[in-house]
Amino acid sequence: MKEIVLGIDIGTSSVKAIAINKKGDVLDVTSEPIHVINQQTGFSEQNPEDWFEASKDCIKYLLNSEKLADMKVKGISFSGQMHSLVLLDHQFQPLRNAILWNDTRSTFQCEQIKQQFGEYVMDNPVLEGFTLTKLLWVKENEPLIWSKANVFLLPKDYVRFKFTDTINMEYSDGSSTLLMDIANKCWNKNICEYYGVYQLCPNLIESQDFVGYLNTSIAEELGLDKNVAVYAGGGDNACGALGAGAISDGDTLCSIGTSGVILACDSENTGTYGHNIHHFNHVLPQKSYAMGVILAAGDSLKWFQKNITPSLTYSQILGEAKQSSLGSNGLIYAPYLSGERTPHGDSQIRGSFIGLSHMHNNKDMARAVIEGITFALYESIYYLRKNDKKIKEMISIGGGAKSDFWLQLQADIFNAKVYKLKHEEGPSMGAAMIAAKGVGWFNNVAEMVQQFIQYDKVFEPSVERHMQYMKYFAIYQKVYDETKEITKELLKISH
């Protein structure tokens, strides 16, 4: 009987699962949608049980697939949305809905932290997205729930607990909480005790650690052998990097999903880059990465499709955008639908079209959205290069990698070679690779990457087009400063 491993990604909009064999072939893929609960402006939550049930449904689908007939699941690992807070009581039951990474209710708590510890904590900017700010919000606004809290976890750690009955958090997710000493890979006792959360911090482990076997009830429900090995896994961006082969110093990743990420691998486990660039542990020991994040990348395209061109598919929208000209006929879009992280760290900024006139049509607006998302990502590259990162090529994954038009646009704006993967499954592939390494299929990660990762196309940048884009980018960079006070005033009078 041939062996396979499963990689499960706990995303924001869905749970995705893949099955791979020793060759790195993706044998089957499935996903289950997840509902986001928006009780009021700035609030973004999910029911942790939905992740667990969706994960089980995905596994059941894969096990019933004809493509996996007569195959044995050897191991499982997980990736998941980072920062999102899951609070458990002493019976390890969720005390409330999870507060997600894109929830912005904790602005007041951010200001408190900045006053007490400064703009950066543990090499990372103090922003609403990070877990510490969410913990403090619950502590200050839901004291009854807080009094019952026993431990906090992040999404994939919670699902893994439900599968194995073991409570822990691995370093790539732990480093994204504002509570972990990234260089020494331990909870920072000073900060944890100052905010009264030290007793809630789970045990920290490596991403590739074996955490246990499936508990008996889960194994029986899924029809799996109870000796299926489970490995810790990692945060979605770190797993996405592994799943794309970004494992060595200087390897750079562009990931466009709901949010957008520029990630550059590093061997240094410490460093503050400024400009709201994050610094976290990789899923690989002795590796870290610098990362810039924009909150509404694919989410901007989703907004455009829903509200401007509801009759068009995403592929058709990109086809329309291609028919406009470089610079969208003088139209600029700022993708601040949910505020922004890098480089502004501003939860109150809002998006805008600048230069809109009777001359513009849907094609121009579509291209402006694509260019605006890519300009926003380029700002992270711009500041990483200012910190001596030599970014000359990168791997692109996610929705932005499904269009050759957008990949070429990335190459031209980034002024870097952009590689498209032959098979791209994002963070779920990284999770599956952790399981593959764990069960002993490979001696080292480099050998596994060489076996699993193949490139389909390379997009070369045009110096001429890059210079043209930089004229628009210079104007794009002015939009934030020129509109931030206006949008704050709009928020005050509209809420």
PDB file of C-alpha atoms in Angstrom, residues 102-240:
ATOM      1  CA  ASN A 102      -7.901  41.300  10.407  1.00  0.00           C
ATOM      2  CA  ASP A 103      -9.961  42.447  13.408  1.00  0.00           C
ATOM      3  CA  THR A 104      -9.183  46.086  14.225  1.00  0.00           C
ATOM      4  CA  ARG A 105     -11.047  46.652  17.513  1.00  0.00           C
ATOM      5  CA  SER A 106      -7.868  46.870  19.627  1.00  0.00           C
ATOM      6  CA  THR A 107      -6.579  50.326  18.624  1.00  0.00           C
ATOM      7  CA  PHE A 108      -6.787  51.561  22.235  1.00  0.00           C
ATOM      8  CA  GLN A 109      -4.753  48.569  23.445  1.00  0.00           C
ATOM      9  CA  CYS A 110      -2.138  49.289  20.756  1.00  0.00           C
ATOM     10  CA  GLU A 111      -1.746  52.821  22.061  1.00  0.00           C
ATOM     11  CA  GLN A 112      -1.317  51.493  25.594  1.00  0.00           C
ATOM     12  CA  ILE A 113       1.445  49.122  24.504  1.00  0.00           C
ATOM     13  CA  LYS A 114       3.216  51.862  22.544  1.00  0.00           C
ATOM     14  CA  GLN A 115       3.203  54.134  25.585  1.00  0.00           C
ATOM     15  CA  GLN A 116       4.632  51.389  27.764  1.00  0.00           C
ATOM     16  CA  PHE A 117       7.106  49.654  25.429  1.00  0.00           C
ATOM     17  CA  GLY A 118       7.455  51.817  22.304  1.00  0.00           C
ATOM     18  CA  GLU A 119       6.432  51.471  18.670  1.00  0.00           C
ATOM     19  CA  TYR A 120       8.133  48.062  18.292  1.00  0.00           C
ATOM     20  CA  VAL A 121       7.900  45.033  20.589  1.00  0.00           C
ATOM     21  CA  MET A 122       9.920  41.860  19.961  1.00  0.00           C
ATOM     22  CA  ASP A 123      11.192  43.280  16.640  1.00  0.00           C
ATOM     23  CA  ASN A 124       7.635  43.873  15.422  1.00  0.00           C
ATOM     24  CA  PRO A 125       5.403  46.931  15.063  1.00  0.00           C
ATOM     25  CA  VAL A 126       2.518  47.261  17.511  1.00  0.00           C
ATOM     26  CA  LEU A 127      -0.561  46.761  15.333  1.00  0.00           C
ATOM     27  CA  GLU A 128      -4.165  45.675  15.870  1.00  0.00           C
ATOM     28  CA  GLY A 129      -3.542  42.418  14.027  1.00  0.00           C
ATOM     29  CA  PHE A 130      -1.198  40.937  16.613  1.00  0.00           C
ATOM     30  CA  THR A 131      -2.379  38.532  19.308  1.00  0.00           C
ATOM     31  CA  LEU A 132      -1.267  40.478  22.384  1.00  0.00           C
ATOM     32  CA  THR A 133      -3.561  43.387  21.502  1.00  0.00           C
ATOM     33  CA  LYS A 134      -6.512  40.977  21.229  1.00  0.00           C
ATOM     34  CA  LEU A 135      -5.693  39.390  24.590  1.00  0.00           C
ATOM     35  CA  LEU A 136      -5.675  42.821  26.220  1.00  0.00           C
ATOM     36  CA  TRP A 137      -8.975  43.743  24.565  1.00  0.00           C
ATOM     37  CA  VAL A 138     -10.648  40.651  26.062  1.00  0.00           C
ATOM     38  CA  LYS A 139      -9.025  41.316  29.451  1.00  0.00           C
ATOM     39  CA  GLU A 140     -10.346  44.880  29.524  1.00  0.00           C
ATOM     40  CA  ASN A 141     -13.733  44.402  27.873  1.00  0.00           C
ATOM     41  CA  GLU A 142     -14.812  40.860  28.805  1.00  0.00           C
ATOM     42  CA  PRO A 143     -13.601  40.331  32.405  1.00  0.00           C
ATOM     43  CA  LEU A 144     -15.894  37.344  33.047  1.00  0.00           C
ATOM     44  CA  ILE A 145     -14.491  35.486  30.041  1.00  0.00           C
ATOM     45  CA  TRP A 146     -10.970  36.530  31.024  1.00  0.00           C
ATOM     46  CA  SER A 147     -11.421  35.127  34.536  1.00  0.00           C
ATOM     47  CA  LYS A 148     -12.126  31.692  33.038  1.00  0.00           C
ATOM     48  CA  ALA A 149      -9.208  31.693  30.579  1.00  0.00           C
ATOM     49  CA  ASN A 150      -6.663  28.887  30.913  1.00  0.00           C
ATOM     50  CA  VAL A 151      -4.583  28.997  27.707  1.00  0.00           C
ATOM     51  CA  PHE A 152      -4.529  30.781  24.351  1.00  0.00           C
ATOM     52  CA  LEU A 153      -3.813  29.199  20.993  1.00  0.00           C
ATOM     53  CA  LEU A 154      -3.723  30.213  17.355  1.00  0.00           C
ATOM     54  CA  PRO A 155      -6.076  28.570  14.815  1.00  0.00           C
ATOM     55  CA  LYS A 156      -4.019  25.654  13.526  1.00  0.00           C
ATOM     56  CA  ASP A 157      -2.798  24.892  17.053  1.00  0.00           C
ATOM     57  CA  TYR A 158      -6.411  24.594  18.186  1.00  0.00           C
ATOM     58  CA  VAL A 159      -7.327  22.230  15.351  1.00  0.00           C
ATOM     59  CA  ARG A 160      -4.196  20.168  16.002  1.00  0.00           C
ATOM     60  CA  PHE A 161      -5.202  19.950  19.688  1.00  0.00           C
ATOM     61  CA  LYS A 162      -8.629  18.644  18.657  1.00  0.00           C
ATOM     62  CA  PHE A 163      -6.916  15.932  16.621  1.00  0.00           C
ATOM     63  CA  THR A 164      -4.302  14.908  19.196  1.00  0.00           C
ATOM     64  CA  ASP A 165      -5.344  16.202  22.678  1.00  0.00           C
ATOM     65  CA  THR A 166      -1.964  17.977  22.984  1.00  0.00           C
ATOM     66  CA  ILE A 167      -1.678  21.693  23.782  1.00  0.00           C
ATOM     67  CA  ASN A 168       1.285  23.568  22.299  1.00  0.00           C
ATOM     68  CA  MET A 169       2.275  26.320  19.884  1.00  0.00           C
ATOM     69  CA  GLU A 170       5.184  26.261  17.455  1.00  0.00           C
ATOM     70  CA  TYR A 171       7.690  29.060  16.944  1.00  0.00           C
ATOM     71  CA  SER A 172       6.544  30.499  13.605  1.00  0.00           C
ATOM     72  CA  ASP A 173       3.102  31.278  15.049  1.00  0.00           C
ATOM     73  CA  GLY A 174       4.418  32.133  18.506  1.00  0.00           C
ATOM     74  CA  SER A 175       6.720  34.765  17.016  1.00  0.00           C
ATOM     75  CA  SER A 176       3.665  36.531  15.558  1.00  0.00           C
ATOM     76  CA  THR A 177       2.020  37.270  18.918  1.00  0.00           C
ATOM     77  CA  LEU A 178       4.229  40.176  20.210  1.00  0.00           C
ATOM     78  CA  LEU A 179       4.944  37.949  23.207  1.00  0.00           C
ATOM     79  CA  MET A 180       7.803  35.733  22.051  1.00  0.00           C
ATOM     80  CA  ASP A 181      11.534  36.423  22.124  1.00  0.00           C
ATOM     81  CA  ILE A 182      12.328  35.581  18.492  1.00  0.00           C
ATOM     82  CA  ALA A 183      16.100  35.332  18.933  1.00  0.00           C
ATOM     83  CA  ASN A 184      15.952  33.022  21.966  1.00  0.00           C
ATOM     84  CA  LYS A 185      12.742  31.221  20.930  1.00  0.00           C
ATOM     85  CA  CYS A 186      10.938  31.538  24.240  1.00  0.00           C
ATOM     86  CA  TRP A 187       8.129  33.596  25.754  1.00  0.00           C
ATOM     87  CA  ASN A 188       9.385  36.989  26.910  1.00  0.00           C
ATOM     88  CA  LYS A 189       8.701  36.791  30.630  1.00  0.00           C
ATOM     89  CA  ASN A 190       8.949  40.552  31.146  1.00  0.00           C
ATOM     90  CA  ILE A 191       6.192  41.413  28.659  1.00  0.00           C
ATOM     91  CA  CYS A 192       4.032  38.382  29.453  1.00  0.00           C
ATOM     92  CA  GLU A 193       4.056  39.092  33.203  1.00  0.00           C
ATOM     93  CA  TYR A 194       3.596  42.846  32.724  1.00  0.00           C
ATOM     94  CA  TYR A 195       0.313  42.222  30.898  1.00  0.00           C
ATOM     95  CA  GLY A 196      -0.741  39.282  33.081  1.00  0.00           C
ATOM     96  CA  VAL A 197      -0.767  36.709  30.281  1.00  0.00           C
ATOM     97  CA  TYR A 198       2.219  34.506  31.169  1.00  0.00           C
ATOM     98  CA  GLN A 199      -0.017  31.857  32.728  1.00  0.00           C
ATOM     99  CA  LEU A 200      -1.959  31.608  29.446  1.00  0.00           C
ATOM    100  CA  CYS A 201       1.064  30.925  27.222  1.00  0.00           C
ATOM    101  CA  PRO A 202       1.280  27.347  25.872  1.00  0.00           C
ATOM    102  CA  ASN A 203       4.412  25.244  25.557  1.00  0.00           C
ATOM    103  CA  LEU A 204       6.557  26.199  22.535  1.00  0.00           C
ATOM    104  CA  ILE A 205       7.897  23.596  20.090  1.00  0.00           C
ATOM    105  CA  GLU A 206       9.581  23.412  16.684  1.00  0.00           C
ATOM    106  CA  SER A 207       7.405  23.411  13.558  1.00  0.00           C
ATOM    107  CA  GLN A 208       8.729  20.007  12.520  1.00  0.00           C
ATOM    108  CA  ASP A 209       8.209  18.366  15.916  1.00  0.00           C
ATOM    109  CA  PHE A 210       6.095  15.230  16.261  1.00  0.00           C
ATOM    110  CA  VAL A 211       3.243  16.122  18.634  1.00  0.00           C
ATOM    111  CA  GLY A 212       1.418  12.787  18.847  1.00  0.00           C
ATOM    112  CA  TYR A 213      -0.904  10.408  17.068  1.00  0.00           C
ATOM    113  CA  LEU A 214      -4.566  10.888  16.254  1.00  0.00           C
ATOM    114  CA  ASN A 215      -6.775  10.447  19.292  1.00  0.00           C
ATOM    115  CA  THR A 216      -8.888   7.302  19.157  1.00  0.00           C
ATOM    116  CA  SER A 217     -12.257   8.965  18.552  1.00  0.00           C
ATOM    117  CA  ILE A 218     -10.970  11.067  15.639  1.00  0.00           C
ATOM    118  CA  ALA A 219      -9.221   8.089  14.070  1.00  0.00           C
ATOM    119  CA  GLU A 220     -12.430   6.052  14.287  1.00  0.00           C
ATOM    120  CA  GLU A 221     -14.610   8.865  12.940  1.00  0.00           C
ATOM    121  CA  LEU A 222     -12.335   9.453   9.971  1.00  0.00           C
ATOM    122  CA  GLY A 223     -11.584   5.788   9.326  1.00  0.00           C
ATOM    123  CA  LEU A 224      -7.861   6.294   9.815  1.00  0.00           C
ATOM    124  CA  ASP A 225      -5.247   4.225  11.567  1.00  0.00           C
ATOM    125  CA  LYS A 226      -4.720   5.611  15.078  1.00  0.00           C
ATOM    126  CA  ASN A 227      -0.957   5.542  14.405  1.00  0.00           C
ATOM    127  CA  VAL A 228      -1.145   8.421  11.897  1.00  0.00           C
ATOM    128  CA  ALA A 229       1.618  10.787  13.041  1.00  0.00           C
ATOM    129  CA  VAL A 230       0.804  14.470  13.545  1.00  0.00           C
ATOM    130  CA  TYR A 231       3.433  17.223  13.259  1.00  0.00           C
ATOM    131  CA  ALA A 232       3.242  20.767  14.603  1.00  0.00           C
ATOM    132  CA  GLY A 233       3.164  22.721  11.313  1.00  0.00           C
ATOM    133  CA  GLY A 234       3.400  26.497  11.022  1.00  0.00           C
ATOM    134  CA  GLY A 235       1.863  29.869  10.336  1.00  0.00           C
ATOM    135  CA  ASP A 236       0.417  30.212   6.856  1.00  0.00           C
ATOM    136  CA  ASN A 237       3.077  32.573   5.536  1.00  0.00           C
ATOM    137  CA  ALA A 238       5.966  30.457   6.779  1.00  0.00           C
ATOM    138  CA  CYS A 239       4.321  27.314   5.381  1.00  0.00           C
ATOM    139  CA  GLY A 240       3.603  29.150   2.134  1.00  0.00           C
TER     140      GLY A 240
END
